[in-house]
Amino acid sequence: MRGIVVSTLLSVGAGVLIFGSFPPRTLWFLAPLGIAVLALVLTGFGGRKSVSLKAGFGYGYLAGIGFFVPLLPWIGVYVGPMPWLALAAAESVFVGLFGVLAVVAARSAWWPLSIPLAWSLTEWLRSSVPFGGFPWGRLAFGQPEGWLLPLASVGGAPLLTFGVALTGTGLAALVLVGLRRDGVRRGGVRSFVAPVAAATVASIVALALIPTLHTNESEDGERTVTVAAVQGSVPRLGLDFNAQRRAVLDNHVRETMTLATDVEAGRQPAPDLVVWPENASDIDPLRNPDAATLITQASVAVGAPILVGTVLVNADRTNFNSVIAWNGSDGPGERHDKKIIQPFGEYLPYRSFFRLFSEYADRAGYFVPGSGDGVVHAAGIAAGIATCYEVAFDRALQQSVRSGAEFIAIPTNNATFGDTEMTYQQLAMSRVRAVEHGRTVVVAATSGVSAVVSPDGDVLQDTPLFTPDVLVSSVALRRTQTVATRLGFGSELILCLSAVGLLGATLLNGRRRSAT
């Protein structure tokens, strides 16, 4: 009984350690430590204790609770704890599944490799189902300050996640070797070789990749443009901020006009392109002439097209969450209609069912997904767009960069999540995407944090929360593609197939041994 209590506490603690690695904290090294603790529990501390599949699920689920409950309180900041706790409980099921697979993996001497592969497999599953998946909280997204970050340039977020998990299981294997004094005496230094290799290989590869992040900083023929990100802020926080849609639009027009004044006075360089946030104009400018006039005036005054985050009303009364390139007096040009829309926010699956549980159900929108390649052209610049929630999904920016995006714009609206860690968690994703695709990323947020991120993941400029502000930065337009961009889903596919292969081989070997 005492062993169960200890394993339970360690499992929850492992989840808390992984949570501690996420922004706004910079304690990235806590993630591999959390994985190490969880691996020790699920392997029965190296076989000293037998862990059943049922117990593996339980320990994994508890680790998930320890991770997701503190990670996701922003979900319920204005709607109460029920959606937050329900989502945390649902996402923890996937960590429970990981626990089952880890118990299977522990039956093989290759468990320091197969357990991180199992994490990669279940993280892919969690990012895919249900309702399109929920990638929030991937191990990779806690690593923008860590030395493993360069792995993203080769294998994207999936490889970065695997590197974190592999480091953790390698540390667990080292602990077990240290505990087995008789094994150390028999094996000598050789007994440490495999654990040390597992614990350090990801770091060695990542450190070797650092010079490659800078090799393309001055590409031949590279063009540099000036991009501005406008943070107009909102009149008040909460779910009803959209009730003051005109005020939000006016805020962004006003900040853009201020920028135009600063440009004329020589205090700021003239922008080639201006990025407004998601929901900067929730008044449809294609239907409302007053909104169109205001946006046109702002674009003409600043002398550059504006990427306008807006809500478009379709003929069937559904909506597109769109980014329109507004070209001064010429008006609207190309646009990106958000393709990956947020369940339970932008739309509500099974609305009549969930209405029984929350009075906020009918506040969910009636948005529909768009199409296209995620690239919007304006002023001869190809901008890759991932609107808010889309940045969490690998496929969104893979498609846009492969389709010719020269820099990445992330228009986002975090006003509905108040003064929480959500905006910092999302900015971390943008930093990983910058390295993954070798592109400058410009984040424009209604209420913050807006930022400019270099292709090596550094934050060059950022804004405080809930303060009107404008960022102006030189942006190098790139056309080359990283290995991660070219591989696309290939890196995650390799990891998932490897997990299936190793786990399958372990099961087969177990059956053969039991049959003899």
Short mmCIF file of C-alpha atoms in Angstrom, two decimals:
data_model
loop_
_atom_site.label_atom_id
_atom_site.label_comp_id
_atom_site.label_asym_id
_atom_site.label_seq_id
_atom_site.Cartn_x
_atom_site.Cartn_y
_atom_site.Cartn_z
CA MET A 1 0.00 0.00 0.00
CA ARG A 2 2.82 2.37 0.85
CA GLY A 3 4.35 1.76 -2.58
CA ILE A 4 1.06 2.67 -4.27
CA VAL A 5 0.84 5.91 -2.31
CA VAL A 6 4.43 6.83 -3.19
CA SER A 7 3.88 6.04 -6.88
CA THR A 8 0.65 8.05 -6.86
CA LEU A 9 2.35 11.10 -5.38
CA LEU A 10 5.31 10.76 -7.74
CA SER A 11 2.96 10.52 -10.75
CA VAL A 12 1.12 13.71 -9.82
CA GLY A 13 4.46 15.34 -9.06
CA ALA A 14 5.77 14.35 -12.48
CA GLY A 15 2.85 16.16 -14.13
CA VAL A 16 3.45 19.22 -11.98
CA LEU A 17 7.12 19.22 -12.98
CA ILE A 18 6.18 19.15 -16.67
CA PHE A 19 3.74 22.02 -16.08
CA GLY A 20 6.51 23.97 -14.37
CA SER A 21 8.54 23.87 -17.58
CA PHE A 22 5.94 25.95 -19.46
CA PRO A 23 5.95 29.73 -19.91
CA PRO A 24 5.87 32.27 -18.44
CA ARG A 25 8.41 30.32 -16.42
CA THR A 26 11.74 29.56 -18.07
CA LEU A 27 12.34 26.28 -16.21
CA TRP A 28 12.41 24.19 -19.41
CA PHE A 29 14.62 21.52 -17.79
CA LEU A 30 11.76 20.49 -15.50
CA ALA A 31 10.08 18.67 -18.43
CA PRO A 32 12.73 15.95 -18.84
CA LEU A 33 12.86 15.64 -15.06
CA GLY A 34 9.09 15.12 -14.98
CA ILE A 35 9.34 12.47 -17.69
CA ALA A 36 12.16 10.79 -15.74
CA VAL A 37 10.06 10.58 -12.58
CA LEU A 38 7.07 9.22 -14.49
CA ALA A 39 9.26 6.68 -16.30
CA LEU A 40 10.60 5.42 -12.97
CA VAL A 41 7.06 4.88 -11.71
CA LEU A 42 5.84 3.16 -14.88
CA THR A 43 8.84 0.85 -15.12
CA GLY A 44 8.31 -0.19 -11.51
CA PHE A 45 11.63 1.44 -10.66
CA GLY A 46 13.46 -0.80 -13.07
CA GLY A 47 11.44 -3.93 -12.46
CA ARG A 48 11.70 -3.83 -8.67
CA LYS A 49 7.92 -3.62 -8.55
CA SER A 50 5.41 -5.05 -10.97
CA VAL A 51 3.19 -2.46 -12.64
CA SER A 52 0.00 -3.74 -14.25
CA LEU A 53 -1.52 -2.18 -17.35
CA LYS A 54 -4.39 -0.90 -15.22
CA ALA A 55 -1.97 0.72 -12.77
CA GLY A 56 -0.03 2.16 -15.71
CA PHE A 57 -3.18 3.89 -16.93
CA GLY A 58 -3.90 5.18 -13.45
CA TYR A 59 -0.41 6.57 -12.87
CA GLY A 60 -0.38 8.13 -16.33
CA TYR A 61 -3.81 9.65 -15.77
CA LEU A 62 -2.70 11.17 -12.47
CA ALA A 63 0.36 12.64 -14.17
CA GLY A 64 -1.98 14.13 -16.75
CA ILE A 65 -4.11 15.68 -14.00
CA GLY A 66 -0.99 17.10 -12.36
CA PHE A 67 -0.07 18.65 -15.69
CA PHE A 68 -3.31 19.82 -17.31
CA VAL A 69 -5.16 21.16 -14.27
CA PRO A 70 -2.58 23.90 -13.58
CA LEU A 71 -1.88 24.39 -17.31
CA LEU A 72 -5.43 25.18 -18.44
CA PRO A 73 -7.24 27.36 -15.86
CA TRP A 74 -7.53 30.10 -18.50
CA ILE A 75 -10.24 27.95 -20.10
CA GLY A 76 -12.58 28.73 -17.21
CA VAL A 77 -11.55 32.23 -16.25
CA TYR A 78 -14.91 33.69 -17.34
CA VAL A 79 -17.09 30.58 -17.66
CA GLY A 80 -16.37 28.82 -14.38
CA PRO A 81 -14.34 25.73 -13.50
CA MET A 82 -16.49 23.08 -15.21
CA PRO A 83 -15.09 23.43 -18.79
CA TRP A 84 -11.54 23.78 -17.46
CA LEU A 85 -11.67 20.68 -15.27
CA ALA A 86 -13.60 18.68 -17.85
CA LEU A 87 -10.98 19.42 -20.52
CA ALA A 88 -8.12 18.63 -18.13
CA ALA A 89 -9.78 15.33 -17.24
CA ALA A 90 -10.38 14.44 -20.90
CA GLU A 91 -6.84 15.27 -22.01
CA SER A 92 -5.41 13.26 -19.11
CA VAL A 93 -6.91 10.13 -20.66
CA PHE A 94 -4.22 10.35 -23.36
CA VAL A 95 -1.48 10.46 -20.72
CA GLY A 96 -3.18 7.46 -19.14
CA LEU A 97 -2.92 5.67 -22.48
CA PHE A 98 0.75 6.61 -22.54
CA GLY A 99 1.06 4.96 -19.11
CA VAL A 100 -0.31 1.70 -20.52
CA LEU A 101 2.11 1.78 -23.45
CA ALA A 102 5.00 2.63 -21.13
CA VAL A 103 4.27 -0.43 -18.98
CA VAL A 104 4.43 -2.54 -22.14
CA ALA A 105 7.65 -0.81 -23.22
CA ALA A 106 9.21 -1.45 -19.80
CA ARG A 107 9.23 -5.18 -20.56
CA SER A 108 12.06 -4.60 -23.04
CA ALA A 109 15.64 -3.54 -22.45
CA TRP A 110 14.96 -0.85 -25.08
CA TRP A 111 12.49 1.00 -22.85
CA PRO A 112 14.59 4.22 -22.66
CA LEU A 113 13.90 4.53 -26.40
CA SER A 114 10.44 3.01 -26.70
CA ILE A 115 8.88 5.01 -23.83
CA PRO A 116 9.62 8.42 -25.44
CA LEU A 117 8.37 7.01 -28.73
CA ALA A 118 5.17 6.02 -26.92
CA TRP A 119 4.87 9.60 -25.65
CA SER A 120 5.25 10.86 -29.22
CA LEU A 121 2.55 8.46 -30.39
CA THR A 122 0.03 9.48 -27.76
CA GLU A 123 0.85 13.17 -28.22
CA TRP A 124 0.06 12.80 -31.92
CA LEU A 125 -3.20 11.07 -31.03
CA ARG A 126 -4.12 13.81 -28.56
CA SER A 127 -3.38 16.43 -31.20
CA SER A 128 -5.67 14.68 -33.68
CA VAL A 129 -8.82 13.51 -31.88
CA PRO A 130 -11.53 14.24 -30.90
CA PHE A 131 -12.89 17.25 -32.80
CA GLY A 132 -9.58 17.72 -34.58
CA GLY A 133 -7.48 17.28 -31.45
CA PHE A 134 -6.03 19.61 -28.82
CA PRO A 135 -2.25 20.05 -29.17
CA TRP A 136 -1.97 22.49 -26.27
CA GLY A 137 0.64 21.33 -23.79
CA ARG A 138 2.88 19.39 -26.16
CA LEU A 139 6.29 18.96 -24.56
CA ALA A 140 7.83 20.97 -27.40
CA PHE A 141 5.85 24.07 -26.45
CA GLY A 142 7.60 24.34 -23.10
CA GLN A 143 11.07 24.52 -24.68
CA PRO A 144 11.55 27.97 -26.30
CA GLU A 145 14.22 28.85 -23.72
CA GLY A 146 15.85 25.42 -23.73
CA TRP A 147 18.93 24.19 -25.52
CA LEU A 148 16.90 21.46 -27.25
CA LEU A 149 14.98 24.03 -29.31
CA PRO A 150 17.18 23.67 -32.45
CA LEU A 151 15.77 20.16 -32.91
CA ALA A 152 12.63 21.86 -34.23
CA SER A 153 14.52 22.99 -37.34
CA VAL A 154 15.04 19.35 -38.33
CA GLY A 155 11.92 17.55 -37.15
CA GLY A 156 9.55 20.27 -36.02
CA ALA A 157 7.62 20.13 -32.78
CA PRO A 158 7.36 16.30 -32.91
CA LEU A 159 11.14 15.79 -32.82
CA LEU A 160 11.53 18.41 -30.12
CA THR A 161 8.96 16.60 -28.00
CA PHE A 162 10.76 13.30 -28.57
CA GLY A 163 14.09 14.86 -27.61
CA VAL A 164 12.66 16.07 -24.31
CA ALA A 165 11.10 12.68 -23.53
CA LEU A 166 14.25 10.77 -24.54
CA THR A 167 16.37 12.94 -22.27
CA GLY A 168 13.97 12.18 -19.45
CA THR A 169 14.01 8.41 -19.89
CA GLY A 170 17.79 8.49 -20.22
CA LEU A 171 17.96 10.25 -16.85
CA ALA A 172 15.64 7.61 -15.39
CA ALA A 173 17.88 4.85 -16.73
CA LEU A 174 20.91 6.54 -15.15
CA VAL A 175 19.14 6.63 -11.79
CA LEU A 176 18.36 2.92 -12.04
CA VAL A 177 21.95 2.04 -12.90
CA GLY A 178 23.07 4.01 -9.87
CA LEU A 179 20.63 2.13 -7.66
CA ARG A 180 21.83 -1.28 -8.90
CA ARG A 181 25.15 -1.40 -7.15
CA ASP A 182 25.76 -5.04 -8.00
CA GLY A 183 25.06 -4.29 -11.67
CA VAL A 184 27.54 -1.43 -11.61
CA ARG A 185 30.21 -3.65 -10.11
CA ARG A 186 29.67 -6.30 -12.78
CA GLY A 187 29.29 -3.97 -15.73
CA GLY A 188 31.65 -1.22 -14.69
CA VAL A 189 31.63 1.91 -16.82
CA ARG A 190 29.90 0.02 -19.65
CA SER A 191 26.68 -0.12 -17.63
CA PHE A 192 26.44 3.67 -17.91
CA VAL A 193 27.01 3.90 -21.66
CA ALA A 194 23.44 3.34 -22.87
CA PRO A 195 21.75 5.56 -20.21
CA VAL A 196 24.25 8.36 -20.78
CA ALA A 197 23.72 8.11 -24.52
CA ALA A 198 19.93 8.29 -24.12
CA ALA A 199 20.16 11.21 -21.71
CA THR A 200 22.55 13.26 -23.83
CA VAL A 201 22.04 12.44 -27.51
CA ALA A 202 19.20 14.94 -28.01
CA SER A 203 21.24 17.69 -26.36
CA ILE A 204 24.33 16.90 -28.42
CA VAL A 205 22.38 16.98 -31.67
CA ALA A 206 20.59 20.19 -30.66
CA LEU A 207 23.79 21.98 -29.74
CA ALA A 208 25.37 20.86 -33.03
CA LEU A 209 22.43 22.41 -34.89
CA ILE A 210 22.79 25.87 -33.33
CA PRO A 211 25.16 27.19 -36.04
CA THR A 212 22.69 26.14 -38.74
CA LEU A 213 20.04 28.47 -37.29
CA HIS A 214 22.22 31.43 -38.21
CA THR A 215 23.60 30.34 -41.58
CA ASN A 216 20.65 31.77 -43.51
CA GLU A 217 20.54 35.15 -41.80
CA SER A 218 22.06 36.87 -44.83
CA GLU A 219 20.83 34.91 -47.80
CA ASP A 220 21.88 36.10 -51.21
CA GLY A 221 19.10 38.16 -52.72
CA GLU A 222 17.24 38.31 -49.40
CA ARG A 223 14.85 41.25 -49.14
CA THR A 224 14.20 43.07 -45.90
CA VAL A 225 10.92 44.85 -45.26
CA THR A 226 9.47 46.78 -42.34
CA VAL A 227 6.46 45.24 -40.64
CA ALA A 228 4.34 46.80 -37.91
CA ALA A 229 2.15 44.91 -35.43
CA VAL A 230 -0.67 46.92 -33.88
CA GLN A 231 -2.07 46.07 -30.45
CA GLY A 232 -5.13 48.28 -30.00
CA SER A 233 -6.30 46.59 -26.78
CA VAL A 234 -9.95 46.20 -25.79
CA PRO A 235 -12.38 48.34 -23.79
CA ARG A 236 -12.86 45.63 -21.17
CA LEU A 237 -11.96 42.00 -20.61
CA GLY A 238 -14.26 39.01 -20.63
CA LEU A 239 -16.54 37.15 -22.97
CA ASP A 240 -18.59 40.26 -23.74
CA PHE A 241 -15.74 42.40 -25.07
CA ASN A 242 -17.14 41.81 -28.56
CA ALA A 243 -20.25 43.74 -27.54
CA GLN A 244 -18.05 46.80 -28.01
CA ARG A 245 -16.92 45.82 -31.46
CA ARG A 246 -16.78 49.38 -32.72
CA ALA A 247 -14.60 50.42 -29.80
CA VAL A 248 -12.13 47.62 -30.59
CA LEU A 249 -11.98 48.69 -34.23
CA ASP A 250 -11.55 52.32 -33.22
CA ASN A 251 -8.66 51.36 -30.93
CA HIS A 252 -6.78 49.72 -33.77
CA VAL A 253 -7.50 52.55 -36.17
CA ARG A 254 -6.29 55.05 -33.58
CA GLU A 255 -3.02 53.20 -32.93
CA THR A 256 -2.42 52.92 -36.67
CA MET A 257 -3.06 56.64 -37.10
CA THR A 258 -0.59 57.33 -34.30
CA LEU A 259 1.95 55.20 -36.13
CA ALA A 260 1.31 57.21 -39.29
CA THR A 261 1.98 60.40 -37.35
CA ASP A 262 5.21 58.95 -35.95
CA VAL A 263 6.32 57.92 -39.43
CA GLU A 264 5.66 61.40 -40.80
CA ALA A 265 7.63 62.92 -37.92
CA GLY A 266 10.53 60.55 -38.49
CA ARG A 267 10.13 58.77 -35.17
CA GLN A 268 9.36 55.43 -36.81
CA PRO A 269 10.36 53.92 -40.16
CA ALA A 270 7.59 53.66 -42.75
CA PRO A 271 6.10 50.15 -42.69
CA ASP A 272 5.69 48.08 -45.82
CA LEU A 273 2.96 46.03 -44.14
CA VAL A 274 0.85 46.39 -40.99
CA VAL A 275 -0.56 43.42 -39.06
CA TRP A 276 -3.72 43.81 -37.00
CA PRO A 277 -4.86 41.12 -34.54
CA GLU A 278 -7.62 38.60 -34.82
CA ASN A 279 -11.01 40.27 -34.16
CA ALA A 280 -9.56 43.75 -34.67
CA SER A 281 -12.72 44.42 -36.69
CA ASP A 282 -15.57 42.16 -35.64
CA ILE A 283 -17.73 44.41 -37.78
CA ASP A 284 -17.70 42.83 -41.22
CA PRO A 285 -16.01 45.45 -43.44
CA LEU A 286 -17.31 43.75 -46.58
CA ARG A 287 -20.86 44.45 -45.43
CA ASN A 288 -20.46 47.54 -43.27
CA PRO A 289 -19.32 50.65 -45.17
CA ASP A 290 -18.41 52.54 -41.97
CA ALA A 291 -15.93 49.84 -40.96
CA ALA A 292 -14.53 49.71 -44.48
CA THR A 293 -14.05 53.47 -44.50
CA LEU A 294 -12.19 53.47 -41.19
CA ILE A 295 -9.85 50.67 -42.30
CA THR A 296 -9.21 52.39 -45.63
CA GLN A 297 -8.39 55.65 -43.88
CA ALA A 298 -5.92 53.90 -41.58
CA SER A 299 -4.24 52.08 -44.48
CA VAL A 300 -3.96 55.25 -46.57
CA ALA A 301 -2.62 57.25 -43.63
CA VAL A 302 0.12 54.74 -42.78
CA GLY A 303 0.93 54.20 -46.46
CA ALA A 304 0.83 50.39 -46.32
CA PRO A 305 -1.59 47.49 -46.63
CA ILE A 306 -3.09 46.21 -43.39
CA LEU A 307 -3.70 42.55 -42.63
CA VAL A 308 -7.06 42.99 -40.90
CA GLY A 309 -8.38 40.34 -38.53
CA THR A 310 -12.13 40.36 -38.98
CA VAL A 311 -15.32 38.31 -38.78
CA LEU A 312 -17.17 37.84 -42.06
CA VAL A 313 -20.87 37.02 -42.18
CA ASN A 314 -21.83 34.40 -44.75
CA ALA A 315 -25.13 34.21 -46.57
CA ASP A 316 -26.28 31.33 -44.35
CA ARG A 317 -25.43 33.40 -41.22
CA THR A 318 -22.37 31.33 -40.43
CA ASN A 319 -19.06 33.14 -40.05
CA PHE A 320 -15.51 33.07 -41.30
CA ASN A 321 -12.71 34.14 -38.97
CA SER A 322 -10.66 35.94 -41.60
CA VAL A 323 -7.54 37.98 -42.23
CA ILE A 324 -7.98 40.36 -45.17
CA ALA A 325 -5.19 42.26 -46.90
CA TRP A 326 -6.63 45.79 -47.06
CA ASN A 327 -4.80 47.76 -49.73
CA GLY A 328 -5.50 51.40 -48.98
CA SER A 329 -8.02 53.01 -51.31
CA ASP A 330 -8.09 49.82 -53.40
CA GLY A 331 -9.79 48.09 -50.49
CA PRO A 332 -9.82 44.35 -49.77
CA GLY A 333 -7.46 41.97 -51.53
CA GLU A 334 -6.46 38.41 -50.71
CA ARG A 335 -7.64 36.82 -47.49
CA HIS A 336 -7.09 33.85 -45.21
CA ASP A 337 -10.18 32.22 -43.73
CA LYS A 338 -9.21 30.35 -40.59
CA LYS A 339 -9.18 26.64 -41.42
CA ILE A 340 -8.70 25.09 -37.99
CA ILE A 341 -11.49 26.46 -35.84
CA GLN A 342 -11.79 25.99 -32.10
CA PRO A 343 -14.46 23.58 -30.84
CA PHE A 344 -16.51 24.82 -27.89
CA GLY A 345 -15.49 28.38 -28.77
CA GLU A 346 -15.85 29.20 -32.43
CA TYR A 347 -18.33 26.40 -32.89
CA LEU A 348 -20.05 23.92 -30.60
CA PRO A 349 -20.33 20.26 -31.57
CA TYR A 350 -23.48 18.61 -30.23
CA ARG A 351 -24.81 22.00 -29.16
CA SER A 352 -28.14 20.72 -27.85
CA PHE A 353 -26.34 18.19 -25.63
CA PHE A 354 -23.75 20.55 -24.13
CA ARG A 355 -26.43 23.19 -23.56
CA LEU A 356 -27.65 20.95 -20.74
CA PHE A 357 -24.41 21.45 -18.81
CA SER A 358 -23.57 25.12 -19.24
CA GLU A 359 -25.47 28.33 -19.80
CA TYR A 360 -22.49 29.49 -21.84
CA ALA A 361 -23.05 26.86 -24.54
CA ASP A 362 -24.99 29.24 -26.74
CA ARG A 363 -22.19 31.78 -26.56
CA ALA A 364 -20.14 29.49 -28.79
CA GLY A 365 -19.99 30.81 -32.32
CA TYR A 366 -21.25 29.51 -35.64
CA PHE A 367 -17.93 29.66 -37.44
CA VAL A 368 -17.08 27.37 -40.32
CA PRO A 369 -13.60 26.41 -41.57
CA GLY A 370 -12.13 28.09 -44.61
CA SER A 371 -9.85 26.74 -47.29
CA GLY A 372 -6.70 27.87 -49.09
CA ASP A 373 -2.97 27.53 -48.48
CA GLY A 374 -2.59 30.02 -45.64
CA VAL A 375 -0.65 32.58 -47.70
CA VAL A 376 -1.82 36.16 -48.19
CA HIS A 377 0.01 38.47 -50.60
CA ALA A 378 0.16 42.22 -50.04
CA ALA A 379 2.66 44.81 -51.27
CA GLY A 380 4.63 42.03 -52.94
CA ILE A 381 5.07 40.22 -49.60
CA ALA A 382 3.92 36.64 -49.03
CA ALA A 383 2.69 36.35 -45.45
CA GLY A 384 1.99 32.94 -43.95
CA ILE A 385 -1.02 33.25 -41.67
CA ALA A 386 -1.94 31.10 -38.68
CA THR A 387 -4.79 32.69 -36.77
CA CYS A 388 -4.62 32.20 -33.00
CA TYR A 389 -5.52 28.54 -32.31
CA GLU A 390 -4.04 27.43 -35.65
CA VAL A 391 -0.48 28.02 -34.46
CA ALA A 392 -0.76 24.95 -32.22
CA PHE A 393 -1.22 22.67 -35.23
CA ASP A 394 1.79 21.59 -37.29
CA ARG A 395 -0.08 21.40 -40.57
CA ALA A 396 -1.19 25.03 -40.65
CA LEU A 397 2.21 26.64 -41.12
CA GLN A 398 3.74 23.66 -42.90
CA GLN A 399 1.33 24.32 -45.75
CA SER A 400 1.78 28.09 -45.83
CA VAL A 401 5.60 28.00 -45.78
CA ARG A 402 5.68 25.26 -48.40
CA SER A 403 3.36 27.46 -50.46
CA GLY A 404 5.82 30.36 -50.44
CA ALA A 405 5.31 32.28 -47.19
CA GLU A 406 8.30 34.56 -46.61
CA PHE A 407 7.46 35.43 -43.02
CA ILE A 408 4.79 34.32 -40.57
CA ALA A 409 2.03 36.44 -39.06
CA ILE A 410 0.04 35.23 -36.05
CA PRO A 411 -3.02 37.44 -35.50
CA THR A 412 -4.56 36.44 -32.17
CA ASN A 413 -7.16 37.54 -29.66
CA ASN A 414 -6.55 36.55 -26.05
CA ALA A 415 -8.83 39.10 -24.40
CA THR A 416 -11.35 36.40 -23.48
CA PHE A 417 -8.74 34.72 -21.28
CA GLY A 418 -7.92 37.68 -19.06
CA ASP A 419 -4.69 38.02 -17.14
CA THR A 420 -3.69 34.35 -17.39
CA GLU A 421 -0.74 32.35 -18.67
CA MET A 422 -2.53 31.53 -21.93
CA THR A 423 -0.94 34.29 -24.00
CA TYR A 424 2.56 33.28 -22.86
CA GLN A 425 1.89 29.64 -23.67
CA GLN A 426 0.76 30.66 -27.14
CA LEU A 427 3.77 32.91 -27.70
CA ALA A 428 5.99 29.91 -26.90
CA MET A 429 4.34 28.05 -29.79
CA SER A 430 5.17 30.94 -32.12
CA ARG A 431 8.80 30.77 -31.00
CA VAL A 432 8.95 27.06 -31.78
CA ARG A 433 7.35 27.69 -35.19
CA ALA A 434 9.96 30.36 -35.98
CA VAL A 435 12.75 27.81 -35.54
CA GLU A 436 10.79 25.02 -37.20
CA HIS A 437 10.34 27.00 -40.42
CA GLY A 438 13.28 29.43 -40.29
CA ARG A 439 10.98 32.45 -40.53
CA THR A 440 10.50 35.66 -38.59
CA VAL A 441 7.19 35.50 -36.75
CA VAL A 442 5.13 38.62 -36.06
CA VAL A 443 2.46 38.14 -33.39
CA ALA A 444 -0.30 40.75 -33.25
CA ALA A 445 -2.63 40.36 -30.26
CA THR A 446 -5.64 42.48 -29.38
CA SER A 447 -4.67 42.78 -25.72
CA GLY A 448 -1.15 41.28 -25.71
CA VAL A 449 1.32 39.81 -25.78
CA SER A 450 2.29 41.01 -29.25
CA ALA A 451 5.83 40.17 -30.30
CA VAL A 452 8.42 39.91 -33.04
CA VAL A 453 10.31 36.61 -32.99
CA SER A 454 13.53 35.97 -34.91
CA PRO A 455 14.05 32.77 -36.96
CA ASP A 456 16.18 31.35 -34.13
CA GLY A 457 13.32 31.75 -31.64
CA ASP A 458 14.49 34.87 -29.80
CA VAL A 459 11.89 37.49 -28.86
CA LEU A 460 13.19 40.71 -30.41
CA GLN A 461 10.32 42.92 -29.27
CA ASP A 462 7.20 42.41 -27.20
CA THR A 463 4.41 44.38 -25.57
CA PRO A 464 2.85 44.39 -22.11
CA LEU A 465 -0.66 43.05 -21.58
CA PHE A 466 -3.73 45.27 -21.91
CA THR A 467 -1.80 48.29 -23.19
CA PRO A 468 -2.25 49.86 -26.65
CA ASP A 469 1.07 49.62 -28.44
CA VAL A 470 2.77 49.25 -31.82
CA LEU A 471 5.83 47.18 -32.70
CA VAL A 472 7.86 48.11 -35.79
CA SER A 473 10.61 45.79 -36.96
CA SER A 474 12.75 44.93 -39.95
CA VAL A 475 11.83 41.49 -41.24
CA ALA A 476 13.98 39.40 -43.57
CA LEU A 477 11.86 37.66 -46.19
CA ARG A 478 13.07 34.10 -46.70
CA ARG A 479 12.36 31.54 -49.38
CA THR A 480 14.55 28.65 -48.26
CA GLN A 481 12.94 25.79 -46.37
CA THR A 482 14.22 24.01 -43.29
CA VAL A 483 14.50 20.25 -43.11
CA ALA A 484 11.46 20.29 -40.82
CA THR A 485 9.39 22.19 -43.40
CA ARG A 486 10.37 19.78 -46.15
CA LEU A 487 9.68 16.72 -44.01
CA GLY A 488 6.33 18.01 -42.80
CA PHE A 489 4.32 15.24 -41.19
CA GLY A 490 7.11 12.82 -42.13
CA SER A 491 9.03 13.33 -38.88
CA GLU A 492 5.98 12.57 -36.74
CA LEU A 493 5.07 9.62 -38.95
CA ILE A 494 8.54 8.11 -38.47
CA LEU A 495 8.28 8.52 -34.69
CA CYS A 496 4.79 7.01 -34.54
CA LEU A 497 5.66 4.06 -36.77
CA SER A 498 8.80 3.44 -34.72
CA ALA A 499 6.68 3.40 -31.57
CA VAL A 500 4.26 0.90 -33.07
CA GLY A 501 7.15 -1.26 -34.28
CA LEU A 502 9.05 -1.36 -30.98
CA LEU A 503 5.95 -1.83 -28.84
CA GLY A 504 4.67 -4.53 -31.19
CA ALA A 505 8.01 -6.34 -31.07
CA THR A 506 7.96 -6.19 -27.26
CA LEU A 507 4.47 -7.74 -27.15
CA LEU A 508 5.46 -10.49 -29.60
CA ASN A 509 8.60 -11.34 -27.65
CA GLY A 510 6.55 -11.50 -24.47
CA ARG A 511 4.10 -13.95 -26.01
CA ARG A 512 6.91 -16.14 -27.31
CA ARG A 513 8.53 -16.30 -23.89
CA SER A 514 5.24 -17.18 -22.21
CA ALA A 515 4.60 -19.91 -24.82
CA THR A 516 7.96 -21.64 -24.17
#
